[in-house]
Coordinates of C-alpha atoms in Angstrom, one line a residue:
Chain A
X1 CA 132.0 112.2 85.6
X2 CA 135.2 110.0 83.8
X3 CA 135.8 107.2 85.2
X4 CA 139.3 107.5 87.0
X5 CA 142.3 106.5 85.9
X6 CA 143.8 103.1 87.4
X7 CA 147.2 103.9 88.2
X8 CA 149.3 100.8 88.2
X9 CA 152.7 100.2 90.3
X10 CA 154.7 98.2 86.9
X11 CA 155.2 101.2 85.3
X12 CA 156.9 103.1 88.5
X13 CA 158.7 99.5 89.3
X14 CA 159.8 99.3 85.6
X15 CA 160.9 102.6 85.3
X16 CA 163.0 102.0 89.2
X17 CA 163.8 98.9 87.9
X18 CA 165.9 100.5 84.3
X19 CA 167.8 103.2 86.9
X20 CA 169.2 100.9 89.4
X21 CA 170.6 98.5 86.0
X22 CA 172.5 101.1 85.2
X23 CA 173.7 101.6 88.7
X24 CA 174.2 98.2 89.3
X25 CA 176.7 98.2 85.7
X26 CA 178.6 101.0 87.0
X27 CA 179.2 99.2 90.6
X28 CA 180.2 96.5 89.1
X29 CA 182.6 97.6 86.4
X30 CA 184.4 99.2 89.3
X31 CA 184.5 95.4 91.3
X32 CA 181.7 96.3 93.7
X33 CA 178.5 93.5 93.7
X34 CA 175.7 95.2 95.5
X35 CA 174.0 92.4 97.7
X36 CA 170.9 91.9 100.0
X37 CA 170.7 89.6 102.8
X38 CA 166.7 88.1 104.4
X39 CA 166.4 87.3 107.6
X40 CA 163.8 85.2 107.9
X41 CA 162.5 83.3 110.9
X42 CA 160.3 80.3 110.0
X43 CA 158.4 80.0 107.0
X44 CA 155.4 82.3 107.3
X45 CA 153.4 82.1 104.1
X46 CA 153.3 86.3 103.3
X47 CA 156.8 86.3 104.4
X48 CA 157.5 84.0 101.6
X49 CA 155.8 85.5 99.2
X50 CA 157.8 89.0 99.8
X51 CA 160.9 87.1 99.6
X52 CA 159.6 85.7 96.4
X53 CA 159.0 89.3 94.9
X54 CA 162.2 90.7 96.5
X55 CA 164.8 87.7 95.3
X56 CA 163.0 87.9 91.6
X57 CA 163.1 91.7 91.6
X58 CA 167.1 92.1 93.1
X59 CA 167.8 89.0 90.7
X60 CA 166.7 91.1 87.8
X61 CA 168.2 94.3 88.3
X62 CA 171.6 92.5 89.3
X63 CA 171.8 92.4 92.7
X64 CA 173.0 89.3 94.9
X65 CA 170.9 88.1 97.5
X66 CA 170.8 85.4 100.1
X67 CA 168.5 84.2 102.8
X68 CA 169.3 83.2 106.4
X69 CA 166.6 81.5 107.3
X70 CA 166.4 80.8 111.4
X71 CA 164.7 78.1 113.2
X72 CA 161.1 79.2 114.5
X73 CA 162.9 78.8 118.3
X74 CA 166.0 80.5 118.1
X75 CA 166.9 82.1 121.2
X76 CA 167.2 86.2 121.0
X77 CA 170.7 85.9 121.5
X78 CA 171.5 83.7 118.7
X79 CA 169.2 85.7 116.6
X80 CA 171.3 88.8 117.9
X81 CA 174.7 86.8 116.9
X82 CA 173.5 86.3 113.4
X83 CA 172.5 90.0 113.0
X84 CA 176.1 91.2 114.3
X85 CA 177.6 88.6 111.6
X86 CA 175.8 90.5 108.4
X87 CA 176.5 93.4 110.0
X88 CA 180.2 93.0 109.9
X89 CA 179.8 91.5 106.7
X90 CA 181.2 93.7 103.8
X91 CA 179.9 91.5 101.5
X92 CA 176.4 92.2 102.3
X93 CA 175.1 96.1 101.6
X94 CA 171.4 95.6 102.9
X95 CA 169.9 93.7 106.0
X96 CA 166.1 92.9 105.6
X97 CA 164.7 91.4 108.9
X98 CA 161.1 90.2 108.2
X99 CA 158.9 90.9 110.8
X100 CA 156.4 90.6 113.1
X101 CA 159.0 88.9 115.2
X102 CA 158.1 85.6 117.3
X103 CA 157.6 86.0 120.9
X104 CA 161.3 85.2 122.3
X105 CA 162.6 88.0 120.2
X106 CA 162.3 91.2 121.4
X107 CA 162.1 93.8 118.8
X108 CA 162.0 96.3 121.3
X109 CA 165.9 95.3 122.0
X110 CA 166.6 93.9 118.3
X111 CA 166.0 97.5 116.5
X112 CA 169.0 98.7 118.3
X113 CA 171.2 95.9 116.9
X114 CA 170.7 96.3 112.8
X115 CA 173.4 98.3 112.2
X116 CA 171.8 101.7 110.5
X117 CA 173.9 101.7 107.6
X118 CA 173.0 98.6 106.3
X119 CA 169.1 98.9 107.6
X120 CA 167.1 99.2 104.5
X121 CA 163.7 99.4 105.7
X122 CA 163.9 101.2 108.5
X123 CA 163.9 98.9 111.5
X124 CA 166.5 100.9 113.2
X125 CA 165.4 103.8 115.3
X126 CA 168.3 105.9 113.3
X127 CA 166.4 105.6 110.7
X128 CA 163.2 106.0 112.3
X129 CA 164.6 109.5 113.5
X130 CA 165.7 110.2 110.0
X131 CA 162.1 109.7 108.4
X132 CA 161.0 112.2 110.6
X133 CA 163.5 114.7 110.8
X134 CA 163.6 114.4 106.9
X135 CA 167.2 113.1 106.7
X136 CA 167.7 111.8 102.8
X137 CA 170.7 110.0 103.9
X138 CA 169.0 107.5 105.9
X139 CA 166.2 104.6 104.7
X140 CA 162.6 105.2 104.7
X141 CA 160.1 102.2 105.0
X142 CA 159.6 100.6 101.5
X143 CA 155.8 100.7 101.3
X144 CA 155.3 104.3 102.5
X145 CA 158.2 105.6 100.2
X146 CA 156.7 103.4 96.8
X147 CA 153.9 105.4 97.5
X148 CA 155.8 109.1 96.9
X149 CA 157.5 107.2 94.3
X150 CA 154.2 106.8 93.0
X151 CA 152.4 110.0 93.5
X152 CA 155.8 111.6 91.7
X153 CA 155.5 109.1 88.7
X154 CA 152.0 110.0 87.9
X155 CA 152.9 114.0 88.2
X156 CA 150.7 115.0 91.0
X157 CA 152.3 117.4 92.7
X158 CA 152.1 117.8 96.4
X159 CA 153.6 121.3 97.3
X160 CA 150.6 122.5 99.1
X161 CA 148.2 119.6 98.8
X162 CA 146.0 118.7 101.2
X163 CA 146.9 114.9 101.8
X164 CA 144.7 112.9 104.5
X165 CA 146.4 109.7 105.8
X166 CA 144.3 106.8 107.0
X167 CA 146.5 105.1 109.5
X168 CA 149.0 105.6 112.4
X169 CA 150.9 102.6 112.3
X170 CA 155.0 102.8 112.1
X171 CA 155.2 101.0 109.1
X172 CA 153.0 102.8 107.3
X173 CA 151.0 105.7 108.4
X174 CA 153.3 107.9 110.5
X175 CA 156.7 107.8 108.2
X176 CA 154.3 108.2 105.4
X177 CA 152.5 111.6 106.9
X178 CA 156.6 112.6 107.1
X179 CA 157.6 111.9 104.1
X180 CA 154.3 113.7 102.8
X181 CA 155.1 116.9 104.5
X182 CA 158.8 116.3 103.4
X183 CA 157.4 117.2 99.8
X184 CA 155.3 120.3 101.4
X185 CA 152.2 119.0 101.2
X186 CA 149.9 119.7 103.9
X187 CA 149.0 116.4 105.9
X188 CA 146.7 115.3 108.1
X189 CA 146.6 111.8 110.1
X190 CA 143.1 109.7 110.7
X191 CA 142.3 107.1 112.6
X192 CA 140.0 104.5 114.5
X193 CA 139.4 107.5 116.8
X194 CA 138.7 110.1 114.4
X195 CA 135.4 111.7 114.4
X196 CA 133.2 112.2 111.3
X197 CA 136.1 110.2 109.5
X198 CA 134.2 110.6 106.4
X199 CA 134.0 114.7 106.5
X200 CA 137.5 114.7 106.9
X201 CA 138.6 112.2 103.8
X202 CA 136.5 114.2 102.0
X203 CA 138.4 117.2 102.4
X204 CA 141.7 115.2 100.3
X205 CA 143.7 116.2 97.2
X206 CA 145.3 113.0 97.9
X207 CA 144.0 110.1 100.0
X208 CA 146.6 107.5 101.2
X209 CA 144.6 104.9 102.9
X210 CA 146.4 102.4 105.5
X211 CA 144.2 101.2 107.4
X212 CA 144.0 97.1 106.4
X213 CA 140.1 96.8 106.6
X214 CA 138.6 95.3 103.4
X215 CA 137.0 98.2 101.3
X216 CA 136.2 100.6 104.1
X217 CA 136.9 104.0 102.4
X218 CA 133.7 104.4 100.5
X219 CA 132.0 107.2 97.4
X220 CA 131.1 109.7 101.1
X221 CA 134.5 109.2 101.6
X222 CA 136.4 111.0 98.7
X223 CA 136.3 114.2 97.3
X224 CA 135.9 114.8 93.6
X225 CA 138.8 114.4 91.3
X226 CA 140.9 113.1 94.6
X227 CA 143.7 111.3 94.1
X228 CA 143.7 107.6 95.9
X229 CA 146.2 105.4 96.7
X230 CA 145.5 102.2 98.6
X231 CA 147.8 100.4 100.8
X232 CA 146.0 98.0 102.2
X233 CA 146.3 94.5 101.5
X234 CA 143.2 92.0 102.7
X235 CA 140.8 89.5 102.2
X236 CA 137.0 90.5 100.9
X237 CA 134.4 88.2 101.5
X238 CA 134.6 86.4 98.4
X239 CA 138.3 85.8 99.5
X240 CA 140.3 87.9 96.6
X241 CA 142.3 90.1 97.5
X242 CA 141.1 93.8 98.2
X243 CA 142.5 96.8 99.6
X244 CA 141.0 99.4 102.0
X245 CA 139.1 101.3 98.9
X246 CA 136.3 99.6 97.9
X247 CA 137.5 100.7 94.0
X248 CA 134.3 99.9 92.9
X249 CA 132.1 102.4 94.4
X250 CA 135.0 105.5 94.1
X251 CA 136.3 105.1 91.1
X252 CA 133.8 106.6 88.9
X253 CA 134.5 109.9 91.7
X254 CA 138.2 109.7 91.5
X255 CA 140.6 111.0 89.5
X256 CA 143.1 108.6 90.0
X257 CA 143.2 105.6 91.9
X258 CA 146.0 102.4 92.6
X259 CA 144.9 98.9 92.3
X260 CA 144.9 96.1 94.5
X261 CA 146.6 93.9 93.9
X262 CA 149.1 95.9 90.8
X263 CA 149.5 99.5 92.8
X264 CA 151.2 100.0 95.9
X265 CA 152.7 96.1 96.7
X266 CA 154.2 96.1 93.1
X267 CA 156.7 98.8 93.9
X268 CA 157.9 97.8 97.6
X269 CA 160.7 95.8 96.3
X270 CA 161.6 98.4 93.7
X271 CA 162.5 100.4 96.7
X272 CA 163.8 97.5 98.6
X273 CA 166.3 96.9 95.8
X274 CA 167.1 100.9 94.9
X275 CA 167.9 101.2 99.1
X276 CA 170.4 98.2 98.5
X277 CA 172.1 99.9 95.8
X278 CA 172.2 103.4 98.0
X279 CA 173.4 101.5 100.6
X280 CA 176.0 100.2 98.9
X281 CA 177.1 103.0 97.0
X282 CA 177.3 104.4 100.6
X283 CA 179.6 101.6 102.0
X284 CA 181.8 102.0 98.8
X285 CA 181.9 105.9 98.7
X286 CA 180.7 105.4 95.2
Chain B
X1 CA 130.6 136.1 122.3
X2 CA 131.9 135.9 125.6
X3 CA 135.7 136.7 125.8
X4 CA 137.9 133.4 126.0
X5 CA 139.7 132.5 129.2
X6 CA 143.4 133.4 129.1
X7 CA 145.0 129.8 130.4
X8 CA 148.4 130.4 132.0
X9 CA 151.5 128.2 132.4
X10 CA 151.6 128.9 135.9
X11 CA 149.1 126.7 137.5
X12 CA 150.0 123.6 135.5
X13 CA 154.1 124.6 136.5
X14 CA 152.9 124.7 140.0
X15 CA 151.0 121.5 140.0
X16 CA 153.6 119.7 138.3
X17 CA 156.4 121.4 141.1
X18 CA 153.8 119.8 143.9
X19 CA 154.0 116.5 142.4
X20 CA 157.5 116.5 142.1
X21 CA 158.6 117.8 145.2
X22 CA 157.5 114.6 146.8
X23 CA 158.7 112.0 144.5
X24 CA 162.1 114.1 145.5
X25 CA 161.4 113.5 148.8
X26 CA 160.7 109.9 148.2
X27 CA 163.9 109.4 146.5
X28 CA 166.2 111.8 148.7
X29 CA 165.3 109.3 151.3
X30 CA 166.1 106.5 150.1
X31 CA 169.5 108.4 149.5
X32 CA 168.9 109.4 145.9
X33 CA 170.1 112.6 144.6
X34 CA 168.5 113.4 141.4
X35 CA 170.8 116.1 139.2
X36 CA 170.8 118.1 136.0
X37 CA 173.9 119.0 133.8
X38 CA 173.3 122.0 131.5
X39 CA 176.5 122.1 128.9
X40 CA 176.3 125.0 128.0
X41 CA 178.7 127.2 124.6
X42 CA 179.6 130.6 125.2
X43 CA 177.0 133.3 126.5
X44 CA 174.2 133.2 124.5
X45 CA 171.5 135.6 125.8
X46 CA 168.4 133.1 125.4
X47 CA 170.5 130.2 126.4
X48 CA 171.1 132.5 129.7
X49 CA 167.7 133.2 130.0
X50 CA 166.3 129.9 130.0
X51 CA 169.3 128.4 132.2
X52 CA 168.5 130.9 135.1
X53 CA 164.5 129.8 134.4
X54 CA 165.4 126.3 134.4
X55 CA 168.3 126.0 137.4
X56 CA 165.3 128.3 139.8
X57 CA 163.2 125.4 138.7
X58 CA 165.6 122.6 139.7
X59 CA 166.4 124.2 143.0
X60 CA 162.8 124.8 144.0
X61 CA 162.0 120.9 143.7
X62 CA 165.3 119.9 145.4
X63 CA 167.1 119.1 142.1
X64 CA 170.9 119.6 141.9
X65 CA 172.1 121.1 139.4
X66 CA 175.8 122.0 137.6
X67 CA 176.4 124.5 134.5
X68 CA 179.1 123.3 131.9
X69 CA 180.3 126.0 130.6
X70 CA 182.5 125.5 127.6
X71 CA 184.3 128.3 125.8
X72 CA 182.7 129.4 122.1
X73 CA 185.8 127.8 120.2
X74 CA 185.7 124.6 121.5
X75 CA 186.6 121.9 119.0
X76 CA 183.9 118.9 118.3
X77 CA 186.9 115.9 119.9
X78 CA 186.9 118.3 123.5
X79 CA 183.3 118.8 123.1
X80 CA 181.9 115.4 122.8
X81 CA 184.5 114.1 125.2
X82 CA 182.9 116.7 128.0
X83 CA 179.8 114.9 126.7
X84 CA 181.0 111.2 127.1
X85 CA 182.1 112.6 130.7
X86 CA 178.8 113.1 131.7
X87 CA 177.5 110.3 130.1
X88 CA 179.1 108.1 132.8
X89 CA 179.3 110.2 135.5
X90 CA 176.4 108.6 137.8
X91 CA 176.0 111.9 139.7
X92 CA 174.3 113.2 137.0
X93 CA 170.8 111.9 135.7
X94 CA 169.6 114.0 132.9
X95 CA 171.8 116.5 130.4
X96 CA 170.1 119.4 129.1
X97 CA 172.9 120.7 125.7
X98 CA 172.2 124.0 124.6
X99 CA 171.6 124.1 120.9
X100 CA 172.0 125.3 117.9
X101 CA 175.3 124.9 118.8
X102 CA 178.2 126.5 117.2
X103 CA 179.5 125.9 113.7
X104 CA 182.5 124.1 114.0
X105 CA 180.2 121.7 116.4
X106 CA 178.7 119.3 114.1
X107 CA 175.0 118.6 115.8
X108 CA 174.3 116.0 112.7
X109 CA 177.5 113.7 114.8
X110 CA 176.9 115.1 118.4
X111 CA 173.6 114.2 118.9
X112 CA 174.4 110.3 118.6
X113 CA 176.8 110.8 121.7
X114 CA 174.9 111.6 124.2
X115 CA 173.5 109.0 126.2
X116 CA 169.4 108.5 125.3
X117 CA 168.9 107.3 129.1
X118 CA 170.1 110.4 130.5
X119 CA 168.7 113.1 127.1
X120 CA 165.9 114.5 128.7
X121 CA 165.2 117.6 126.0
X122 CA 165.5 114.7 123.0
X123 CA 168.7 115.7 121.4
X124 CA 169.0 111.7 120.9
X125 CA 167.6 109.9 117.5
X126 CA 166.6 107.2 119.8
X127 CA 164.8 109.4 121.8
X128 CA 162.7 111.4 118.6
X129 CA 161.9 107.8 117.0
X130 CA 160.6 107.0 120.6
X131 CA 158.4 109.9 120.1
X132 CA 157.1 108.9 116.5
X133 CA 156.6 105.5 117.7
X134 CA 154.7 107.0 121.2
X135 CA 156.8 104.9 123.1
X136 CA 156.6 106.2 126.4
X137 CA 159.7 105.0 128.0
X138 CA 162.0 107.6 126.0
X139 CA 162.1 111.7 126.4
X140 CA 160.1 113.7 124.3
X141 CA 161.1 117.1 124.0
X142 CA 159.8 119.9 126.3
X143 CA 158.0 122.8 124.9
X144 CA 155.8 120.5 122.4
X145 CA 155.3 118.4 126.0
X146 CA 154.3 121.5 127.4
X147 CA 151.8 122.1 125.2
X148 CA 150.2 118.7 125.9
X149 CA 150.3 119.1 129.7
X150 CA 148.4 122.3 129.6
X151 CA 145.6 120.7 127.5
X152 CA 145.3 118.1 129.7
X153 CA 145.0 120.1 132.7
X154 CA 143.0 122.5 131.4
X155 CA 140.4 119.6 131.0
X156 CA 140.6 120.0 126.7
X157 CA 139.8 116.4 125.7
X158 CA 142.0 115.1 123.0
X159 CA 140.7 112.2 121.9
X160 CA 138.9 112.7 117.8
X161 CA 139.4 116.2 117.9
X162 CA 140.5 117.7 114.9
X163 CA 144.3 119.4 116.1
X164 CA 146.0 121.7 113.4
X165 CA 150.2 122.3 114.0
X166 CA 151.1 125.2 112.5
X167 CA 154.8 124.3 112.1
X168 CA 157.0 121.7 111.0
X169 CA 160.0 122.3 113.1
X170 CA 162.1 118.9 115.0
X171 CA 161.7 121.4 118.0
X172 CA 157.7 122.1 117.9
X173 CA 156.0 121.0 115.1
X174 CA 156.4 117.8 114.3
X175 CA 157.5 116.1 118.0
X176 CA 154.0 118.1 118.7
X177 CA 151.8 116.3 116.1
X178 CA 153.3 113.2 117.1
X179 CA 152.3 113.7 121.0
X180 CA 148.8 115.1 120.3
X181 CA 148.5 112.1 117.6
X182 CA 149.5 109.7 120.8
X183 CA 146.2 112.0 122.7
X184 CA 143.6 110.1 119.8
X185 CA 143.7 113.8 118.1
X186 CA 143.0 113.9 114.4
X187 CA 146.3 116.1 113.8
X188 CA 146.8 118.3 110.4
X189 CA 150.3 119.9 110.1
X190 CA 150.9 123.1 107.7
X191 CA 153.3 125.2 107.3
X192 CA 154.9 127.7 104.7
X193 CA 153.9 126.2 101.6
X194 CA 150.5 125.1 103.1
X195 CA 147.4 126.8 100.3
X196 CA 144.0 128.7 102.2
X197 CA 146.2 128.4 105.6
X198 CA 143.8 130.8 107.1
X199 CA 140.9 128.2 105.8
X200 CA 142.8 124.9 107.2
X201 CA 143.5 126.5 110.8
X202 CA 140.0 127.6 110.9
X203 CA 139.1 123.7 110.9
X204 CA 140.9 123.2 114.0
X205 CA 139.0 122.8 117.1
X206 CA 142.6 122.9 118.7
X207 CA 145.1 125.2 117.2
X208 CA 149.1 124.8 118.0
X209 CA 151.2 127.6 116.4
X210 CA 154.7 127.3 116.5
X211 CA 156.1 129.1 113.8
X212 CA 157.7 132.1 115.5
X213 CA 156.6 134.9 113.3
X214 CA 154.7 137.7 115.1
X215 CA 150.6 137.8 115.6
X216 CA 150.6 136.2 112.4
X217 CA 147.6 134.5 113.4
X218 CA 144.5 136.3 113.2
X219 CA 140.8 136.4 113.6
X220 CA 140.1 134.7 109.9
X221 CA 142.7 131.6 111.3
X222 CA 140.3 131.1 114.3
X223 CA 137.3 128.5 114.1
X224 CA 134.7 130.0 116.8
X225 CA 135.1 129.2 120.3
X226 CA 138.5 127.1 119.8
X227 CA 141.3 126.6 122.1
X228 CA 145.1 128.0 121.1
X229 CA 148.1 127.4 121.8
X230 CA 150.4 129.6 121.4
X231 CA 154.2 128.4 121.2
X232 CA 156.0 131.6 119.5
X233 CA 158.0 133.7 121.3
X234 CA 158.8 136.7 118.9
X235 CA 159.4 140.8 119.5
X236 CA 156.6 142.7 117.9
X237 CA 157.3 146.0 116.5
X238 CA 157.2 148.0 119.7
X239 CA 160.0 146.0 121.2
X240 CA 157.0 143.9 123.1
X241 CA 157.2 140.0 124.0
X242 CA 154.7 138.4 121.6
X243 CA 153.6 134.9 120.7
X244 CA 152.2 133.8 117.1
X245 CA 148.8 134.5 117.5
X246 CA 147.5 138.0 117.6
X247 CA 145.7 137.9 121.0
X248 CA 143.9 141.1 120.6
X249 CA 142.1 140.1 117.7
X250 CA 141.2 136.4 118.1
X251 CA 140.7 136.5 122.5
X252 CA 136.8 137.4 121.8
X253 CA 136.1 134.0 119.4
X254 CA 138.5 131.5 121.3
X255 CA 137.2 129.8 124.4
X256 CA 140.9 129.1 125.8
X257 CA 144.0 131.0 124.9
X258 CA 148.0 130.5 126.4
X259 CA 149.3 134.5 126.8
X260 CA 153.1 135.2 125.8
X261 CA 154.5 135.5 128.0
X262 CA 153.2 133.1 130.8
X263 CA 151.9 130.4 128.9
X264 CA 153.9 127.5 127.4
X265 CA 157.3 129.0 128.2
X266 CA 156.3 129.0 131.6
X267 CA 155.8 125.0 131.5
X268 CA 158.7 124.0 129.4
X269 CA 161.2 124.1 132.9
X270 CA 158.4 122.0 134.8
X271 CA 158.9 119.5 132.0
X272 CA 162.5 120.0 132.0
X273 CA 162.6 119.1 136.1
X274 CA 159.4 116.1 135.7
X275 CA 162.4 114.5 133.1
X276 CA 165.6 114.9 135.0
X277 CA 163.1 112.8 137.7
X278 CA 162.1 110.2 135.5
X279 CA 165.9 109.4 133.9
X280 CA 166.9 109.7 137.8
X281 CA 164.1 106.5 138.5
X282 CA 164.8 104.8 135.4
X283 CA 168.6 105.0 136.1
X284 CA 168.2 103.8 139.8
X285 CA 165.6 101.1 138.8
X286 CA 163.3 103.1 141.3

């Protein structure tokens, strides 16, 4: 068989990236600076390396961004406070909270305080709702939404597809299998409990894998010509990075397949940045 | 084969009644009076139906009960202010709102008003992203929890089996595939625009329809010896009660089938009742 095609995030980014310029010109000839603000608690090395991405990509595109970063201690009430303050904030359009929390902080009573409006990556439980009700005026998660951005960019259609998801989590998994049926395709969630996981991969059109174990989905896995697109992120033995494909072994099978690092990860903060501007435009009734 | 057993509702209702006629007890003496406020618009025959199924229910398990009965042209200020009114009125524990509701009743605005503590059919966001997120302190909605109930006490073991949701509804379909996902099923959801449906069904060793169009499911839908569940409630063309599934055809290569009527429509009140209990604990920290 061909060898699959390697279907790369920075052309879906690039092309995200040329739309929300122009948006971003028209906002502002009209007085109206779209701007992100970062929460950040500590200094966690991968939630500095988002930030990284997500400062570079707003910066380029014209948005305004600025980071709160909060002592590793903070109580849950002064966390609380400083999430009212953005809140109320009109100068801010879009609230990312990076998480895992630490322990003090509740998430479980945070969620409820991240005003919806502003809640671009769907920590809310409005939005939560939303995803699964198939509300467009609300915000998806960023890394399950980049990868329908994706799937639409390369032209595979869904209506009717069978699409397996690999992974239950709510970051991933679950509002992924919704916004999946949301473009009709027929979905099916797997997990650590599924039996003869392999049997039922196989049966994909589309394979979304989520499951952040290094290289697990393997040839037996995929069906011929299936479409793959990995969002895990890990370490292989070797220490590079890898996702939850082992790429190697599939992609002579595939017919297309993400990379990692270059697929999925590359278009997270092209969404980030296009939920700022909706959000925005939403706050402005633009 | 040998014919498949027809599983009714009424057992599992009558289990569920035993159980909670004593946590009734329990909280009657201790001078708690649990209580259920249907608000109800105009005279809808189904809404009727299901009121007189549900207030029997209530009163056989020692629950109070009051009707709100609002006239059909009510405007969406006097309607959510009758809401708000039984939001704090600590008589009442859980609020059952007819629905759809009429037009000039926006639900998209309406359903953020009513208090999540006391929204025991999930009318609340915060109650259906508590259902994505199978957090078990919220109120999932009752026909799909019906559905669950009666596999569970009809001994069906969740856990890997390969579930197919026929259905994508807020009401059935997707709150279902979110419980039986929470159950360690493997759960496929299809629907209208879902290719070979007759071939994906046939993979389930669980079927769910809940698409309410008459005995559209038939023999060639049915894997050999699986259980269904049937969630329509339609009129067939003599006038008849019917569910989704053609029973005729498909009883002989099921091992486990719910009848229409007397299956999950039968349950839905018990599940009504076992929430109005639980908001009544939660609400008196009991």
């Amino acid at each position: 068989m061909a060898m699959g095609q390697i279907i790369k995030g920075k052309p879906v980014a690039d092309k995200i990236k040329e739309e929300l310029i122009k948006e971003v010109e028209e906002l502002k000839a009209r007085g109206i600076n779209p701007k992100l603000t970062i929460v950040r608690v500590g200094a966690r090395g991968d939630d500095l390396a988002y930030e990284r991405g997500a400062l570079k990509r707003c910066d380029s595109i014209g948005i305004l961004t600025e980071v709160k970063e909060l002592p590793e201690d903070i109580t849950q009430e002064e966390y609380i406070s400083e999430i009212k303050k953005i809140n109320e904030d009109p100068a801010t359009h879009g609230i990312l909270c990076f998480r895992p929390l630490p322990k003090q902080l509740d998430e479980e009573v945070i969620k409820y305080v991240i005003a919806p409006e502003k809640d671009i990556d769907c920590f809310s439980p409005v939005n939560a709702a939303k995803v699964m009700e198939g509300d467009k005026s609300g915000f998806s998660p960023c890394t399950p939404t980049a990868v329908v951005e994706i799937l639409k960019h390369y032209g595979v259609d869904l209506t009717g597809k069978k699409v397996v998801v690999l992974g239950r989590s709510m970051v991933v998994g679950k509002p992924a299998a919704m916004l999946l049926l949301n473009e009709n395709a027929t979905v099916t969630i797997c997990h650590s409990k599924t039996k003869d996981l392999d049997l039922v991969t196989r049966e994909a059109d589309v394979l979304v894998a989520a499951v952040g174990r290094a290289k697990m989905v393997k040839e037996n896995f995929i069906k011929d010509g299936a479409v793959v697109i990995d969002v895990g992120i890990n370490v292989d033995e070797n220490g590079n990075l890898c996702g939850d494909v082992d790429t190697d072994v599939v992609k002579d099978k595939v017919s297309m397949i993400t990379p990692v690092p270059g697929g999925v990860g590359s278009v997270t903060t092209s969404i980030l940045a296009k939920h700022v501007i909706k959000a925005c435009k939403m706050q402005n009734n633009a």
